[in-house]
Amino acid sequence: MAINKLIAFVVLLVVLQRVRSDDSPCGFPAIFNFGDSYSDTGAFPALFPAVQPPYGRTFFGMPAGRQSDGRLTIDFMAQSLGLRYLSAYLDSLGSNFTQGANFASAAGTIRRVNGSLWTSGYSPISLDVQIWQFQQFINRSQFVYNNIGGIYREILPKPENLVSKALYTFDIGANDLAMGYLDNMTTEQVEAYVPDLMERLASAIQTVYNLGGRYFWVHNTGTLGCLPYALAYRPDLAAEKDVIGCSVALNAGPRFFNARLKETVARLRVALPEAAFTYVDVYTAMYRLMSQAKKIGFADPLRVCCGYGGGEYNFNKDIGCGVKVEVNGTVREGKSCEDPSKSVSWDGVHLTEAAYKFIFHQIVDGALSDPPVPLRRACQAKGQ
């Protein structure tokens, strides 16, 4: 009788262990992220003027390097994997890289930009620079961890967790499209340089692969034509709207980009068979949010929460969120709405924490991914 109970107990332990293993088979020890403002957790304000209140008001209670009132999709992703929020590689104060690092920069692009931030409006931390930073991070962190040790072993990743076991996330390309549209290009002109963007992105991923990276989670780009700033800057292209008020023309570029991106990821699967690639359809998640906003508790998805000017979008490009401007002796300020959780658009360019959380829940289970694997199983996308 005692032997039978012991056998039953051992079997139960094996079953439970298998369930735990099946539930989270990848066990990613770290995330390394590359992208733009939709996933930047502090690089941009470490280089340029820091974001001011009311940014960060919802979750952090203060500006926290994010272009939002709170957390971003990448924050929810890290949390779901049991990892800490990613510190920006360029943030020297209080950073902890034990479970990864974030190389994304607000205003970041796939292609390098001509001119400085002040002349172009875009960050010099393009994707190739982010990849260089990643290479530097690997080399320096391994050396410091092994040769200096001490406090650094508490804030740097263990060398064995550094490259091959980590998840690599890419969320970039929106600014490359916006750059063309805001330079008065047509959709056809924007589409003409998308193949070059794909070559550069593929090259960046190839570099990470050559360094040992094997698990890639690649976001497509969102609904540019549903963002108030794009609608305000290109009223000519915003003239033709769909049923929810988004610009048909301004959404054509992202759809073209996303189709080419999916093809690029498919080619990378063939070229790099030892890697696992997951293509994630953020565009559909974001459009679903826009189209269902009022049904699921949001207000007008095209109206800015933190802005100034009223009107259709409550957006004024000269008086942004947290900005004070004196006009004819009167101070005008881009203020936050009372309850950001009811808004989709935070500042006309970026989304609210509530919107990012909705998008996270749309993509985390793999329903919008190719192959349809959940985030925690992204390592199993190999060969699919």
Coordinates of C-alpha atoms in Angstrom, one line a residue:
M1 CA 0.0 0.0 0.0
A2 CA 2.8 2.4 0.9
I3 CA 4.7 1.5 -2.3
N4 CA 1.6 2.2 -4.4
K5 CA 1.2 5.6 -2.7
L6 CA 4.8 6.4 -3.3
I7 CA 4.5 5.5 -7.0
A8 CA 1.3 7.6 -7.3
F9 CA 3.1 10.5 -5.6
V10 CA 6.1 10.3 -8.0
V11 CA 3.8 10.1 -11.0
L12 CA 1.9 13.1 -9.8
L13 CA 5.2 15.1 -9.5
V14 CA 6.2 14.1 -13.0
V15 CA 2.8 15.2 -14.4
L16 CA 2.9 18.5 -12.5
Q17 CA 6.5 19.2 -13.8
R18 CA 5.4 18.4 -17.3
V19 CA 2.4 20.7 -17.0
R20 CA 4.7 23.5 -15.8
S21 CA 7.2 22.8 -18.5
D22 CA 4.5 22.8 -21.2
D23 CA 3.0 26.0 -19.9
S24 CA 6.3 27.9 -20.1
P25 CA 8.6 25.7 -22.2
C26 CA 11.0 28.5 -23.3
G27 CA 11.9 30.0 -20.0
F28 CA 13.4 33.1 -21.6
P29 CA 15.9 34.6 -19.0
A30 CA 16.1 37.9 -20.9
I31 CA 14.6 40.2 -23.5
F32 CA 16.6 42.4 -25.8
N33 CA 14.4 44.9 -27.6
F34 CA 15.0 47.1 -30.7
G35 CA 12.5 49.7 -31.8
D36 CA 11.1 53.2 -31.6
S37 CA 8.9 55.2 -29.2
Y38 CA 6.3 52.5 -29.0
S39 CA 8.8 50.4 -27.0
D40 CA 11.4 52.9 -25.7
T41 CA 11.7 52.8 -22.0
G42 CA 14.2 55.6 -21.5
A43 CA 16.8 56.0 -24.2
F44 CA 15.5 59.1 -25.8
P45 CA 15.2 61.2 -22.5
A46 CA 18.7 60.0 -21.6
L47 CA 20.0 61.8 -24.7
F48 CA 17.6 64.6 -25.3
P49 CA 15.1 66.7 -23.3
A50 CA 13.4 64.5 -20.9
V51 CA 9.6 64.0 -21.1
Q52 CA 7.8 66.1 -18.5
P53 CA 4.7 65.5 -16.4
P54 CA 2.0 64.4 -17.0
Y55 CA 3.9 61.6 -18.8
G56 CA 4.0 58.5 -16.6
R57 CA 1.1 59.7 -14.4
T58 CA -1.0 56.5 -14.5
F59 CA 1.4 53.8 -13.4
F60 CA 4.8 55.3 -12.4
G61 CA 3.4 58.5 -10.9
M62 CA 6.2 60.4 -12.7
P63 CA 7.9 60.5 -16.1
A64 CA 9.6 57.1 -16.6
G65 CA 11.2 57.5 -20.0
R66 CA 8.1 56.3 -21.8
Q67 CA 6.1 58.3 -24.3
S68 CA 2.9 57.4 -22.6
D69 CA 0.9 57.9 -19.3
G70 CA 2.2 54.5 -18.1
R71 CA 3.4 51.1 -19.3
L72 CA 4.0 50.0 -22.9
T73 CA 3.3 46.7 -24.6
I74 CA 7.0 45.7 -24.1
D75 CA 6.4 46.2 -20.3
F76 CA 3.4 43.9 -20.3
M77 CA 5.4 41.4 -22.3
A78 CA 8.3 41.3 -19.9
Q79 CA 5.9 41.1 -16.9
S80 CA 4.0 38.1 -18.5
L81 CA 7.3 36.2 -18.8
G82 CA 8.2 36.9 -15.2
L83 CA 10.9 39.4 -16.1
R84 CA 11.6 42.9 -14.8
Y85 CA 10.8 45.9 -16.9
L86 CA 13.6 46.6 -19.4
S87 CA 16.1 49.3 -18.6
A88 CA 17.2 51.4 -21.5
Y89 CA 20.8 50.7 -22.5
L90 CA 21.6 54.4 -22.5
D91 CA 20.1 55.1 -19.1
S92 CA 23.0 55.2 -16.6
L93 CA 20.9 55.8 -13.5
G94 CA 19.5 52.9 -11.6
S95 CA 19.5 50.5 -14.5
N96 CA 19.4 46.8 -14.1
F97 CA 20.2 44.6 -17.0
T98 CA 20.1 41.2 -15.4
Q99 CA 17.1 40.2 -17.5
G100 CA 17.8 42.1 -20.7
A101 CA 18.2 45.5 -22.1
N102 CA 16.2 47.9 -24.3
F103 CA 17.9 49.6 -27.3
A104 CA 14.8 51.2 -28.7
S105 CA 14.8 55.0 -29.1
A106 CA 11.8 57.3 -29.5
A107 CA 11.9 58.8 -33.0
G108 CA 14.0 55.9 -34.1
T109 CA 14.1 54.6 -37.7
I110 CA 15.3 51.6 -39.6
R111 CA 17.3 53.8 -42.0
R112 CA 19.7 56.5 -40.9
V113 CA 18.4 60.0 -41.1
N114 CA 20.2 63.0 -42.6
G115 CA 20.8 65.8 -40.0
S116 CA 20.4 66.0 -36.3
L117 CA 17.3 65.6 -34.2
W118 CA 16.8 69.4 -34.3
T119 CA 16.8 69.5 -38.2
S120 CA 15.2 66.1 -39.1
G121 CA 13.0 65.5 -36.1
Y122 CA 14.2 61.9 -35.8
S123 CA 16.6 60.2 -33.5
P124 CA 20.2 59.4 -34.5
I125 CA 19.7 56.1 -32.8
S126 CA 18.6 54.2 -35.9
L127 CA 18.4 50.4 -36.0
D128 CA 22.0 49.9 -37.1
V129 CA 23.2 52.0 -34.1
Q130 CA 21.0 49.9 -31.8
I131 CA 22.6 46.8 -33.1
W132 CA 26.1 48.3 -32.5
Q133 CA 25.0 49.1 -29.0
F134 CA 23.9 45.5 -28.5
Q135 CA 27.2 44.3 -29.7
Q136 CA 28.9 46.6 -27.2
F137 CA 26.6 45.5 -24.5
I138 CA 27.5 41.8 -25.0
N139 CA 31.3 42.4 -25.1
R140 CA 31.4 44.8 -22.1
S141 CA 28.9 43.0 -19.9
Q142 CA 30.7 39.7 -20.3
F143 CA 34.0 41.3 -19.5
V144 CA 32.8 43.2 -16.5
Y145 CA 30.8 40.3 -15.1
N146 CA 33.7 37.9 -15.3
N147 CA 36.7 40.2 -14.5
I148 CA 35.4 42.9 -12.3
G149 CA 32.4 41.3 -10.6
G150 CA 31.2 42.8 -7.4
I151 CA 28.1 45.0 -7.7
Y152 CA 28.1 44.4 -11.5
R153 CA 27.1 40.8 -11.0
E154 CA 23.9 42.2 -9.4
I155 CA 23.0 44.4 -12.4
L156 CA 24.4 42.5 -15.4
P157 CA 23.1 39.2 -16.9
K158 CA 24.9 36.0 -16.3
P159 CA 27.1 35.3 -19.4
E160 CA 25.3 31.9 -20.0
N161 CA 21.9 33.8 -20.2
L162 CA 23.2 36.6 -22.4
V163 CA 22.7 35.6 -26.0
S164 CA 21.4 32.2 -27.1
K165 CA 18.5 31.8 -24.6
A166 CA 17.1 35.3 -24.8
L167 CA 14.1 36.6 -26.7
Y168 CA 14.8 39.3 -29.3
T169 CA 11.9 41.7 -30.0
F170 CA 11.7 44.1 -32.9
D171 CA 9.1 46.9 -33.1
I172 CA 10.3 49.5 -35.6
G173 CA 9.4 51.0 -39.0
A174 CA 6.6 53.4 -38.2
N175 CA 8.8 56.5 -38.3
D176 CA 10.3 55.5 -41.6
L177 CA 6.8 55.6 -43.1
A178 CA 5.8 58.7 -41.2
M179 CA 8.9 60.5 -42.4
G180 CA 7.8 60.1 -46.1
Y181 CA 4.3 61.1 -45.5
L182 CA 5.3 64.2 -43.4
D183 CA 7.6 65.1 -46.3
N184 CA 4.6 65.3 -48.5
M185 CA 5.3 62.0 -50.3
T186 CA 2.5 60.0 -51.9
T187 CA 1.8 56.5 -50.7
E188 CA 3.4 55.2 -53.9
Q189 CA 6.6 57.1 -53.1
V190 CA 6.6 55.8 -49.6
E191 CA 6.1 52.2 -50.8
A192 CA 9.1 52.6 -53.2
Y193 CA 11.6 52.7 -50.3
V194 CA 10.1 49.8 -48.3
P195 CA 12.2 47.2 -50.0
D196 CA 15.3 49.0 -48.7
L197 CA 13.8 49.0 -45.2
M198 CA 13.3 45.3 -45.4
E199 CA 17.0 44.7 -46.4
R200 CA 18.2 46.8 -43.5
L201 CA 15.9 45.0 -41.0
A202 CA 16.9 41.6 -42.3
S203 CA 20.6 42.6 -42.0
A204 CA 20.1 43.6 -38.4
I205 CA 18.4 40.3 -37.5
Q206 CA 21.2 38.4 -39.4
T207 CA 23.7 40.2 -37.2
V208 CA 21.9 39.2 -34.0
Y209 CA 21.7 35.7 -35.3
N210 CA 25.5 35.6 -36.0
L211 CA 26.1 36.7 -32.5
G212 CA 24.0 33.7 -31.2
G213 CA 20.5 35.0 -31.0
R214 CA 17.9 32.4 -31.9
Y215 CA 14.4 33.5 -30.8
F216 CA 12.9 36.5 -32.7
W217 CA 9.5 38.1 -32.0
V218 CA 8.9 40.7 -34.8
H219 CA 6.0 43.3 -34.6
N220 CA 4.6 44.8 -37.8
T221 CA 3.7 48.5 -37.8
G222 CA 0.5 50.0 -36.6
T223 CA -2.3 52.1 -38.0
L224 CA -0.6 55.4 -38.9
G225 CA -3.8 56.6 -40.5
C226 CA -5.6 56.4 -37.2
L227 CA -3.2 58.7 -35.3
P228 CA -4.3 62.3 -34.8
Y229 CA -0.9 63.8 -35.6
A230 CA -0.8 62.1 -39.0
L231 CA -4.4 63.2 -39.7
A232 CA -3.5 66.8 -38.7
Y233 CA -0.3 67.0 -40.7
R234 CA -1.6 65.5 -43.9
P235 CA -5.2 66.7 -44.2
D236 CA -5.1 66.1 -47.9
L237 CA -4.5 62.3 -47.3
A238 CA -6.9 62.4 -44.4
A239 CA -9.8 63.5 -46.7
E240 CA -10.9 60.0 -47.5
K241 CA -11.7 58.2 -44.2
D242 CA -13.0 54.8 -43.4
V243 CA -16.0 54.1 -41.2
I244 CA -14.1 54.8 -37.9
G245 CA -12.5 58.0 -39.2
C246 CA -9.0 56.7 -40.1
S247 CA -7.3 57.8 -43.2
V248 CA -7.4 55.2 -46.0
A249 CA -4.3 56.6 -47.7
L250 CA -2.2 56.9 -44.6
N251 CA -3.0 53.3 -43.6
A252 CA -2.1 52.0 -47.1
G253 CA 1.6 52.5 -46.4
P254 CA 1.7 50.5 -43.2
R255 CA -0.3 47.7 -44.9
F256 CA 2.2 47.5 -47.7
F257 CA 5.1 47.6 -45.2
N258 CA 3.5 44.8 -43.2
A259 CA 3.0 42.6 -46.2
R260 CA 6.7 43.0 -47.2
L261 CA 7.7 42.4 -43.6
K262 CA 5.8 39.1 -43.4
E263 CA 7.6 38.0 -46.6
T264 CA 10.9 39.0 -45.2
V265 CA 10.4 37.0 -42.0
A266 CA 9.4 34.0 -44.1
R267 CA 12.7 34.3 -46.1
L268 CA 14.6 34.6 -42.9
R269 CA 13.1 31.3 -41.7
V270 CA 14.5 29.6 -44.7
A271 CA 17.9 31.3 -44.5
L272 CA 18.3 30.8 -40.8
P273 CA 16.6 27.4 -40.0
E274 CA 18.1 27.2 -36.5
A275 CA 16.2 30.4 -35.5
A276 CA 12.5 30.7 -34.4
F277 CA 10.7 33.6 -35.9
T278 CA 7.3 34.9 -34.9
Y279 CA 5.6 37.6 -37.0
V280 CA 3.1 39.5 -34.9
D281 CA 0.2 41.4 -36.4
V282 CA 0.1 44.5 -34.2
Y283 CA -1.7 46.4 -37.0
T284 CA -4.8 44.2 -36.7
A285 CA -4.7 44.5 -32.9
M286 CA -4.5 48.3 -33.1
Y287 CA -7.2 48.6 -35.7
R288 CA -9.4 46.3 -33.7
L289 CA -8.9 48.6 -30.7
M290 CA -9.8 51.7 -32.8
S291 CA -12.9 50.1 -34.3
Q292 CA -14.2 48.6 -31.1
A293 CA -13.1 51.4 -28.7
K294 CA -16.5 52.6 -27.7
K295 CA -17.9 49.1 -27.2
I296 CA -15.1 48.1 -24.8
G297 CA -15.2 51.2 -22.7
F298 CA -13.0 53.8 -24.4
A299 CA -14.1 57.2 -25.6
D300 CA -13.4 58.5 -29.1
P301 CA -10.2 56.7 -30.2
L302 CA -9.1 59.7 -32.3
R303 CA -9.4 62.3 -29.6
V304 CA -6.2 63.1 -27.8
C305 CA -6.1 62.7 -24.0
C306 CA -3.1 64.9 -23.3
G307 CA -3.2 67.9 -25.7
Y308 CA -4.4 71.4 -26.4
G309 CA -6.8 72.9 -28.9
G310 CA -10.1 71.1 -28.7
G311 CA -11.5 70.5 -32.1
E312 CA -12.0 67.1 -33.6
Y313 CA -8.8 65.6 -32.2
N314 CA -7.7 68.0 -29.3
F315 CA -4.3 68.1 -31.0
N316 CA -2.1 71.1 -31.6
K317 CA 1.4 70.4 -33.0
D318 CA 2.8 73.5 -31.3
I319 CA 1.4 72.8 -27.9
G320 CA 2.1 69.2 -27.1
C321 CA 1.4 67.2 -24.0
G322 CA 3.1 68.8 -21.0
V323 CA 4.2 71.8 -23.0
K324 CA 3.4 75.4 -21.9
V325 CA 3.4 78.1 -24.5
E326 CA 2.7 81.8 -24.0
V327 CA 0.6 83.3 -26.7
N328 CA -0.2 87.0 -26.6
G329 CA 0.4 87.1 -22.8
T330 CA -1.7 84.0 -22.2
V331 CA -0.1 80.7 -21.1
R332 CA -1.5 77.7 -23.0
E333 CA -0.7 74.2 -21.8
G334 CA -1.1 70.7 -23.1
K335 CA -2.9 69.0 -20.2
S336 CA -4.0 65.5 -19.5
C337 CA -7.6 64.4 -19.6
E338 CA -9.1 63.4 -16.3
D339 CA -9.1 59.6 -16.9
P340 CA -6.5 58.4 -19.4
S341 CA -7.8 54.8 -19.0
K342 CA -10.8 55.8 -21.1
S343 CA -8.6 57.2 -24.0
V344 CA -6.8 55.4 -26.8
S345 CA -4.6 58.2 -27.9
W346 CA -2.3 59.7 -25.2
D347 CA -0.6 62.6 -27.0
G348 CA -1.7 62.3 -30.6
V349 CA 1.3 60.2 -31.6
H350 CA 1.5 57.6 -28.8
L351 CA -1.1 55.5 -27.0
T352 CA -2.2 55.3 -23.4
E353 CA -1.2 52.5 -21.1
A354 CA -4.8 51.2 -21.4
A355 CA -4.4 51.0 -25.2
Y356 CA -1.0 49.3 -25.0
K357 CA -2.5 46.8 -22.5
F358 CA -5.3 46.0 -24.9
I359 CA -2.9 45.4 -27.7
F360 CA -0.8 43.1 -25.5
H361 CA -3.8 41.0 -24.6
Q362 CA -4.5 40.7 -28.4
I363 CA -1.1 39.4 -29.3
V364 CA 0.2 37.5 -26.2
D365 CA -1.7 34.3 -26.9
G366 CA -0.5 34.0 -30.5
A367 CA -3.9 34.5 -32.1
L368 CA -2.5 37.3 -34.3
S369 CA 0.9 35.7 -34.9
D370 CA 2.5 33.6 -37.7
P371 CA 3.0 30.9 -36.6
P372 CA 0.2 31.2 -34.0
V373 CA 2.3 30.5 -31.0
P374 CA 1.9 32.5 -27.7
L375 CA 4.7 34.7 -26.4
R376 CA 5.8 32.2 -23.8
R377 CA 6.2 29.6 -26.5
A378 CA 8.0 31.7 -29.0
C379 CA 11.0 29.4 -28.9
Q380 CA 8.8 26.7 -30.5
A381 CA 8.3 28.7 -33.7
K382 CA 11.5 27.2 -35.1
G383 CA 10.9 25.5 -38.4
Q384 CA 7.3 26.7 -38.7

